[in-house]
Coordinates of C-alpha atoms in Angstrom, one line a residue:
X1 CA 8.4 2.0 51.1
X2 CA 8.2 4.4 48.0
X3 CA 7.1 2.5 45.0
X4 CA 10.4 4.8 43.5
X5 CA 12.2 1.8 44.4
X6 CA 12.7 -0.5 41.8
X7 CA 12.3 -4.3 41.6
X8 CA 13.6 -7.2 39.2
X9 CA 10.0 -7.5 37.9
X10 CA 10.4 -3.7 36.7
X11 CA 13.5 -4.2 35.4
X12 CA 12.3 -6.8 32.9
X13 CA 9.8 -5.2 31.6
X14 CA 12.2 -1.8 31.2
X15 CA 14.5 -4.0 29.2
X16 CA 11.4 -5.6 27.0
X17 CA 11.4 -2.0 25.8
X18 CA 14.5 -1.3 25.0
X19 CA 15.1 -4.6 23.0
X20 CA 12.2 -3.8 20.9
X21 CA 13.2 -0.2 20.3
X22 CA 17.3 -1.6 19.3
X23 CA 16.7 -5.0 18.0
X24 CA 16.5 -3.5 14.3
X25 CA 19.8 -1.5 14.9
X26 CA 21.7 -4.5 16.6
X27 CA 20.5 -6.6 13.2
X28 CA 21.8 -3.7 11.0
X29 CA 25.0 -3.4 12.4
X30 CA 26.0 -6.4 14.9
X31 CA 29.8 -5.2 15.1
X32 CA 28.1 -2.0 17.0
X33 CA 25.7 -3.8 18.6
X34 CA 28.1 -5.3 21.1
X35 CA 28.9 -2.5 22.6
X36 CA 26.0 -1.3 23.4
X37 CA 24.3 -1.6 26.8
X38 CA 21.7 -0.6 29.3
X39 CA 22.0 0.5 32.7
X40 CA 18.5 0.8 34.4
X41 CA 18.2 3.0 38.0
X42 CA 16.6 1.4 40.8
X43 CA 16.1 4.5 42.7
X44 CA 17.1 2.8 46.7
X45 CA 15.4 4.4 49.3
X46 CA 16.1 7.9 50.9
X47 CA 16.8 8.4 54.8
X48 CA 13.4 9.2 55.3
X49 CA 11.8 6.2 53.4
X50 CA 14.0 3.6 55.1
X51 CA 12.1 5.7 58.5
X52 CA 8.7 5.1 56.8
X53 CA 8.7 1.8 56.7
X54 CA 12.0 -0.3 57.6
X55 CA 10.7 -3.6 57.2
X56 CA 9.6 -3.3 53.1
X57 CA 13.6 -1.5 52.5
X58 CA 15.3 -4.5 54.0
X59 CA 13.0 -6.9 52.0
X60 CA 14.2 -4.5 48.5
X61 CA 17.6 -4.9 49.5
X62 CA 17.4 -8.0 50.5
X63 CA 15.8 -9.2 46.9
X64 CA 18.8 -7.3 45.1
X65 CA 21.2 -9.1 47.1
X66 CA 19.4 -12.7 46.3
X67 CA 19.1 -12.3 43.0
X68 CA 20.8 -14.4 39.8
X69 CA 20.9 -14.4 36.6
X70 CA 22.6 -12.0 34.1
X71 CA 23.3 -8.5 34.6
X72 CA 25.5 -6.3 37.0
X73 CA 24.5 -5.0 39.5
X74 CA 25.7 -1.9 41.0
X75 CA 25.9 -1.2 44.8
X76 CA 27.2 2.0 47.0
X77 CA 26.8 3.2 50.5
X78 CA 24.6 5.6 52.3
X79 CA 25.8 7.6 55.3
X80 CA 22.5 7.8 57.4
X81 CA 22.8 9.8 60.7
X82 CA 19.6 7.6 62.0
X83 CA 20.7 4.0 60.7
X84 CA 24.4 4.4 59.7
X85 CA 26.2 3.2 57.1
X86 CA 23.8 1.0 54.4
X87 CA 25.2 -1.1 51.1
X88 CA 22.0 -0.6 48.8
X89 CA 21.7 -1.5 44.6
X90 CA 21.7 1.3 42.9
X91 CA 21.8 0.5 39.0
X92 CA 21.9 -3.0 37.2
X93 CA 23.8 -2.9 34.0
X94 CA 23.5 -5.7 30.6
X95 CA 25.6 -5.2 28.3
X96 CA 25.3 -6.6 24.6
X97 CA 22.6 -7.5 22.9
X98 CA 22.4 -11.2 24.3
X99 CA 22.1 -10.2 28.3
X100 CA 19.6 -7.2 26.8
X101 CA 17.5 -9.6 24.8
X102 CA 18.0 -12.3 28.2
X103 CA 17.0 -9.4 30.7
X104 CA 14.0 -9.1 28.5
X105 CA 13.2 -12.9 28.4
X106 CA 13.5 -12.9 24.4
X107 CA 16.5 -15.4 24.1
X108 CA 14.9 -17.4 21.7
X109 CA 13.6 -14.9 19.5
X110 CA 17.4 -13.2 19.3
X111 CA 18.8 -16.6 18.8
X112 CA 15.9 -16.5 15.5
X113 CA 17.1 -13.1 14.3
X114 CA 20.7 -13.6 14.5
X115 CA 20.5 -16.8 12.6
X116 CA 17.8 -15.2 10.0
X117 CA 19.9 -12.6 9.4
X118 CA 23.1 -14.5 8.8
X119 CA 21.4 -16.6 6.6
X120 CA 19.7 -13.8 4.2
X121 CA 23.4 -11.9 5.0
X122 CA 25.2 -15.0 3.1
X123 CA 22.8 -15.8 0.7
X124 CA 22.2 -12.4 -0.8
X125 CA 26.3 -11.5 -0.6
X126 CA 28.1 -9.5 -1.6
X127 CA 24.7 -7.4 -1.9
X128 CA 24.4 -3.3 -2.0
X129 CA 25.7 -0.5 0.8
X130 CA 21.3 -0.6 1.9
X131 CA 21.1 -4.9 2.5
X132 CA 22.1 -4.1 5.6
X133 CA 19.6 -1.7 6.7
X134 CA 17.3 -3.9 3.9
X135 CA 17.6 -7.0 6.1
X136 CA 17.0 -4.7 9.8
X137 CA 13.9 -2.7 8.4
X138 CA 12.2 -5.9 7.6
X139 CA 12.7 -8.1 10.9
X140 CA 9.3 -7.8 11.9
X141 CA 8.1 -9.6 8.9
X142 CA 10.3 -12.2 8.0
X143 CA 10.7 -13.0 12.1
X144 CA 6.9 -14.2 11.7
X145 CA 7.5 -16.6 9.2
X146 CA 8.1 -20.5 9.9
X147 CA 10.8 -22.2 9.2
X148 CA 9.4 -23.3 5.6
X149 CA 8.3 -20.0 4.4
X150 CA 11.1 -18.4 5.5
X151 CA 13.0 -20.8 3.4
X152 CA 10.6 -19.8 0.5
X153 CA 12.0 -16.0 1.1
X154 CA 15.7 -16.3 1.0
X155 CA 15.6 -18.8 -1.7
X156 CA 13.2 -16.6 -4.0
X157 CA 15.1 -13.5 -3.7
X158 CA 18.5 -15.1 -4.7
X159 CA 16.8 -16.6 -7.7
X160 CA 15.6 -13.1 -9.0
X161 CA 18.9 -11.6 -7.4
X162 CA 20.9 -14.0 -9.7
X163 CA 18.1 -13.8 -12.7
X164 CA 17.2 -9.8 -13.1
X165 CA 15.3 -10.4 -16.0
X166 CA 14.3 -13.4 -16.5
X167 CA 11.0 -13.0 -18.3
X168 CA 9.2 -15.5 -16.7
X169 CA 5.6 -15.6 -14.7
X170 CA 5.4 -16.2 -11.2
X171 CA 4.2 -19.5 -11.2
X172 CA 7.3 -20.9 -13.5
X173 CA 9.9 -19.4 -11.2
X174 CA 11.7 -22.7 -9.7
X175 CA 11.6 -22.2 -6.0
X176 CA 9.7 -24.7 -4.4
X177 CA 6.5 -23.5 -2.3
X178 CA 6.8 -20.3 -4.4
X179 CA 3.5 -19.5 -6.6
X180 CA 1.2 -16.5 -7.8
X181 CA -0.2 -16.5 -3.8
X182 CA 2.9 -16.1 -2.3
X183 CA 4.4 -13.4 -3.7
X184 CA 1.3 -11.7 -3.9
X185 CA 1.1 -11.9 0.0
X186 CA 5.0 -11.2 0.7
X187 CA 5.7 -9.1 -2.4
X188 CA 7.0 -6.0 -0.6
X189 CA 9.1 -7.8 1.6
X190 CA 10.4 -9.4 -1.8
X191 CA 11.4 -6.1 -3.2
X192 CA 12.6 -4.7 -0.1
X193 CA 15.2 -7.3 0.1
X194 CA 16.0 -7.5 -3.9
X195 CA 16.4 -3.9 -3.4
X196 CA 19.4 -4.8 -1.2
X197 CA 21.2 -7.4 -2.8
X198 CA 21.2 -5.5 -6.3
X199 CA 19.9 -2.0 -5.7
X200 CA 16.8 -2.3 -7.6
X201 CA 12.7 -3.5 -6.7
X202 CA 11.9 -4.9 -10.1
X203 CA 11.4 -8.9 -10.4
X204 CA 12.2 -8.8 -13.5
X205 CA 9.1 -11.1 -14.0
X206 CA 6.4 -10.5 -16.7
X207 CA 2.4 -10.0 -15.2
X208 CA -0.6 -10.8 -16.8
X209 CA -1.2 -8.2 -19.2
X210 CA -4.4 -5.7 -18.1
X211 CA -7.3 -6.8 -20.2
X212 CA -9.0 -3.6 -21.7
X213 CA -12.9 -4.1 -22.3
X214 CA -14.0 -2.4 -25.6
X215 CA -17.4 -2.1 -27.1
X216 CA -17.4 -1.9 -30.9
X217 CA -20.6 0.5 -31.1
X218 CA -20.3 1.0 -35.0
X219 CA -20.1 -2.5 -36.4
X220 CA -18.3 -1.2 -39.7
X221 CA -15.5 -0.4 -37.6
X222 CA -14.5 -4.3 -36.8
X223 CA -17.1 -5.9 -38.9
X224 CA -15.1 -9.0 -38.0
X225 CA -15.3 -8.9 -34.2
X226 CA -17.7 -9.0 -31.6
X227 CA -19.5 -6.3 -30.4
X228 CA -18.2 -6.7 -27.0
X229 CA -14.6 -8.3 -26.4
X230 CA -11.2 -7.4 -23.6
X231 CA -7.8 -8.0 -25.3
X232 CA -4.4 -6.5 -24.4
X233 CA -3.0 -3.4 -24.8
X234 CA -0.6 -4.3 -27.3
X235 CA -3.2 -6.5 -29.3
X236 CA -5.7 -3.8 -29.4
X237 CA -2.9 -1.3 -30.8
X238 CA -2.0 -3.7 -33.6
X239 CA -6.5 -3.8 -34.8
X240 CA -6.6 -2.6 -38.2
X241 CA -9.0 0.0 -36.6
X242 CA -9.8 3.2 -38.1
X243 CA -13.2 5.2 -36.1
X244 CA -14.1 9.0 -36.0
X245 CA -14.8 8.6 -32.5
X246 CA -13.4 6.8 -29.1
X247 CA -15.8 7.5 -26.0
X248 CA -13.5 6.3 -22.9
X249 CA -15.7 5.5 -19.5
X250 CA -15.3 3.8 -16.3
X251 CA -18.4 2.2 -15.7
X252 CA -18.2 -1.7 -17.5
X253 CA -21.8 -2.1 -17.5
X254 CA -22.6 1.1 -18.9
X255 CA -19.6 -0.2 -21.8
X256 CA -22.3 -3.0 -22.4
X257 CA -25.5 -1.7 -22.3
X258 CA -24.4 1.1 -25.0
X259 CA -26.7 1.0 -28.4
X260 CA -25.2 1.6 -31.9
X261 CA -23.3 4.8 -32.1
X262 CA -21.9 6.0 -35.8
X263 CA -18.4 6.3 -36.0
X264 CA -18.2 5.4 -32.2
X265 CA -15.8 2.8 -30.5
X266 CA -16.4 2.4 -26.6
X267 CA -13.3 1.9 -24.3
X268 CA -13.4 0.9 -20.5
X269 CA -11.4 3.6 -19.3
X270 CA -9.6 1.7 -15.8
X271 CA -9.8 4.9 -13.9
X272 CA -5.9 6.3 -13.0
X273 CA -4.5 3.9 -15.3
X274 CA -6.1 5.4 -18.3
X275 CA -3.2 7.3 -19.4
X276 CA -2.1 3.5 -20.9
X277 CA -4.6 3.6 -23.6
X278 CA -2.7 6.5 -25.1
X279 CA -0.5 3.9 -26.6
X280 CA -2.9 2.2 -28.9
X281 CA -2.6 4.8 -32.5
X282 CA -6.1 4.4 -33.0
X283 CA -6.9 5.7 -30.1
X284 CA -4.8 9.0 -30.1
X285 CA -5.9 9.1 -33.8
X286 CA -9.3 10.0 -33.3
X287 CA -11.9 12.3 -31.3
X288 CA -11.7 11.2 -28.0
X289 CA -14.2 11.8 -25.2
X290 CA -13.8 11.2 -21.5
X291 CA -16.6 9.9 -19.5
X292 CA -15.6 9.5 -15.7
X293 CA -17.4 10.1 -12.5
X294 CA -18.5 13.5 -11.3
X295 CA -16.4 13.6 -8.4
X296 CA -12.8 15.1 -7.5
X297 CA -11.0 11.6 -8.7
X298 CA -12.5 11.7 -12.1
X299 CA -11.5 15.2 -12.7
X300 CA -7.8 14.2 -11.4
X301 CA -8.2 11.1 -13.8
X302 CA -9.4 13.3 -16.4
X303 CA -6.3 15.8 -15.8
X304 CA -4.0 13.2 -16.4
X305 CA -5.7 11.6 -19.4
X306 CA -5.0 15.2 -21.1
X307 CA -1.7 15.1 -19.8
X308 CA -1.0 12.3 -22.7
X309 CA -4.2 13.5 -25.3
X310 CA -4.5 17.3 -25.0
X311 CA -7.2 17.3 -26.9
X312 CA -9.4 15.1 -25.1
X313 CA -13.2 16.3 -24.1
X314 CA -15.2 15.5 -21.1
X315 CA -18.9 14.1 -21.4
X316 CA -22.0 14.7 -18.5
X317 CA -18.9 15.9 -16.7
X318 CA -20.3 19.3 -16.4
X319 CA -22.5 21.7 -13.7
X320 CA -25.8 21.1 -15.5
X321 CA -25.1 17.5 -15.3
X322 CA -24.5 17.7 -11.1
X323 CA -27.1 20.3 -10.6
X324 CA -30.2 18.3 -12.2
X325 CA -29.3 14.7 -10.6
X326 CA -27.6 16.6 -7.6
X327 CA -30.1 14.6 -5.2
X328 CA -28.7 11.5 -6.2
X329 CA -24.9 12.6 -5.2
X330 CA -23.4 11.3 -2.1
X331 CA -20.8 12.8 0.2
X332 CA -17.4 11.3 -1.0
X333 CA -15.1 9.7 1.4
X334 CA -11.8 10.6 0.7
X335 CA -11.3 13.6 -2.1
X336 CA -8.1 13.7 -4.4
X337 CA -5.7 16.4 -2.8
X338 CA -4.6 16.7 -6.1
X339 CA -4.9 20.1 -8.0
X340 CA -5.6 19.3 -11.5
X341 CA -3.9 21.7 -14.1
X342 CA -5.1 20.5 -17.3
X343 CA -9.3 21.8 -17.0
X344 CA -11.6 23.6 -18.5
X345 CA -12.6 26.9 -16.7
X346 CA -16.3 25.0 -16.7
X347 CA -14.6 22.0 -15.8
X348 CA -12.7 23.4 -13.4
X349 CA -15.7 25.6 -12.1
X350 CA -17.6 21.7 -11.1
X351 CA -14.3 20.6 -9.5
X352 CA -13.9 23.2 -7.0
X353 CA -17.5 22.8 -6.2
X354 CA -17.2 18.9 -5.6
X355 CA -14.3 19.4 -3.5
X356 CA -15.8 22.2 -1.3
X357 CA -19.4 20.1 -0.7
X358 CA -17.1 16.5 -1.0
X359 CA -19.5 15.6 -3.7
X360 CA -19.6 12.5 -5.7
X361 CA -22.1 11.6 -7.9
X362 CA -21.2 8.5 -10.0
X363 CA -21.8 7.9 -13.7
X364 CA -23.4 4.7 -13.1
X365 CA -26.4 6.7 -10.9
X366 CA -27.3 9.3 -14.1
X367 CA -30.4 8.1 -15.3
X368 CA -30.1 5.9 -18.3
X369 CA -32.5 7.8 -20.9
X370 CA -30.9 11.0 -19.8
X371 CA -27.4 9.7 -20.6
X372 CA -29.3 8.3 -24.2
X373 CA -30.2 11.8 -24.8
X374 CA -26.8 13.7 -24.0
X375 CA -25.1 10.8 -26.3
X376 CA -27.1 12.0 -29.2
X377 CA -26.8 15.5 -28.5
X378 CA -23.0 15.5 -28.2
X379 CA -22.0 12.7 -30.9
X380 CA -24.7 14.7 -33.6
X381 CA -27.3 13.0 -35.1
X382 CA -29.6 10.6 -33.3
X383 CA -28.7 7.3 -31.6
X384 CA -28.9 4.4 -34.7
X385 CA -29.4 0.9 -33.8
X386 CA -27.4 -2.2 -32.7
X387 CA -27.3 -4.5 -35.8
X388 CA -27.5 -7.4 -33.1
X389 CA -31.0 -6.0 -31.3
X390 CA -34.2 -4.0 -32.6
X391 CA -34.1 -0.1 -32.4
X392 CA -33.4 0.7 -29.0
X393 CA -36.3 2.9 -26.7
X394 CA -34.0 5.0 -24.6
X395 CA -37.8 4.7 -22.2
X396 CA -37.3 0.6 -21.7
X397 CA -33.9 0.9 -20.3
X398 CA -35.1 1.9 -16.7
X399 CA -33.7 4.7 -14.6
X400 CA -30.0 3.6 -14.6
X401 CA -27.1 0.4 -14.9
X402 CA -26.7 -1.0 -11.5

């Protein structure tokens, strides 16, 4: 017989496919979802096929006409001049999401989703237009959790649904089994669903403030700090801090293994977030130079930095700079697509090339005593010395900071 014809085995694994293509619509909208069916072929045999081989058409038929379980099964007649008048199945019909999801041998895991749902449907009522959809987007995550996490979930996001702005950390929210871990792992499914009950992502929890890494390089600027020290934005804005010059970079270790600069406060720079430091007065109050990788991110980075601080120069950032430790670049993985608007004609003359060759040469490979040199060269006068340490040989640092 033509393997056209098709048996129950096929017919499960046909309906496997369509309840994992509807599931997330039937969980949207249930009303609709009862109505909906599937009707599978099973292609019976033509006159000539039932002449091929008799035997394995009476055995189909005869399979269609034993079977139970759910399901409709369809059957007409065929007028065959050779063997007369035959009642074979034609199409088997489930209709609703329950014979669909039976068909498919996922009972169980329908009986889970129908429950889930009506469980995060109640709890997050009266919700937004999108909890719906919310809820049915998200099935394939929440369906994997147990029975304790998924608990966890409905209970956290009726907390923050019922407290928008509550202020607090994650580890003093009161939902038991719900810490710093947790949300971390399940925070998008978190939002998704807060999204839905109130029409808006935020937790309305505070984070641990970003912890910016400065190096005071002139001592008289702080002469009551350390040289080295990470505080918070907002602390670092309220320093009585008053320096001709802020040199912002993105390699920590090169932060630390600066000498004494006049008039010069170091900043670690966080890479795409730098645009935050714009908010300390200090900062925007004095010269400030950008030090960032030679490669297309740091010239995006660099774009947006003078975005906020127009004024804002770029250090070893430069053609000379690639061209005489060019052997020490590396092909860069994955290049901004970004097109920066806010560069030099030089600057922009180094970007084009690092794009076109996928260049990147990091500041952290530049040789140490060059960097030394180009420091003194572009702040004016010559390198002083830490107060803390003896006069620094630019020749005892080695060839770089690794």
């Amino acid at each position: 017989m033509s393997a056209v014809c098709v048996p129950p085995s096929t017919v499960a694994t046909r309906a496997a496919t369509a309840y994992r293509s509807r599931r997330s619509k039937w969980v949207a909208d249930p009303v609709a979802a009862e109505s909906d069916s599937l009707s599978i072929a099973l292609h019976p045999p033509t006159e000539r096929q039932v002449a091929e081989d008799p035997d394995a058409v009476i055995a189909w038929v005869r399979v269609w006409q034993t079977r139970r379980g759910i399901g409709r099964v369809h059957w007409e007649s065929r007028r065959w001049p050779s063997f007369g008048t035959q009642d074979v199945p034609v199409r088997i019909v489930f209709t609703g999401p329950g014979e669909i999801a039976a068909a498919a041998g996922h009972t169980s895991e329908w009986h889970t989703l129908t429950a889930r749902r009506m469980q995060l449907v109640e709890a997050l009522s009266p919700g937004t237009a999108a909890l719906p959809g919310a809820i049915a987007s998200s099935l394939s995550r929440w369906l994997q959790f147990d029975e304790a996490d998924f608990t966890r979930l409905v209970g956290v996001v009726r907390w923050l649904a019922d407290h928008p702005a509550s202020g607090l950390f994650i580890r003093q929210l009161p939902v038991p089994g719900v810490d710093t871990k947790w949300i971390s792992r399940h925070r998008g499914l978190v939002e998704l669903l807060l999204e839905g009950a109130i029409g808006r992502r935020d937790l309305g929890v505070r984070s641990v403030p970003r912890l910016c890494h400065v190096a005071v390089c002139d001592r008289t600027a702080l002469p009551s700090m350390p040289k080295h020290f990470a505080a918070p934005l907002d602390e670092l804005a309220a320093l009585p801090l008053r320096t001709e010059r802020i040199l912002v970079l993105e390699n920590k270790e090169g932060l630390h293994a600066l000498p004494h600069l006049p008039g010069t406060v170091a900043v670690h720079g966080s890479g795409y977030a730098v645009h935050e430091l714009t908010a300390i007065p200090w900062l925007a109050d004095s010269d400030v130079v950008y030090w960032g990788d030679l490669d297309t991110h740091g010239f995006v980075i660099l774009d947006r930095f003078r975005a906020y601080l127009p004024d804002v120069r770029s250090f070893l950032m430069d053609l000379h700079t690639l061209e005489a430790w060019s052997a020490l670049a590396v092909e860069e993985p994955s290049p901004s697509s970004h097109v920066p608007m806010r560069l030099t004609p030089a600057e922009n003359e180094v970007f084009t090339r690092l794009r076109v060759e996928r260049l990147r040469l990091e500041q952290e490979r530049i040789p140490w005593p060059h960097v030394m040199e180009e420091l003194a060269r572009a702040f004016t006068g010559a390198i002083g010395h830490d107060r803390d340490s003896t006069r620094m040989d630019p020749t005892a640092l080695g060839e770089g900071v690794s």
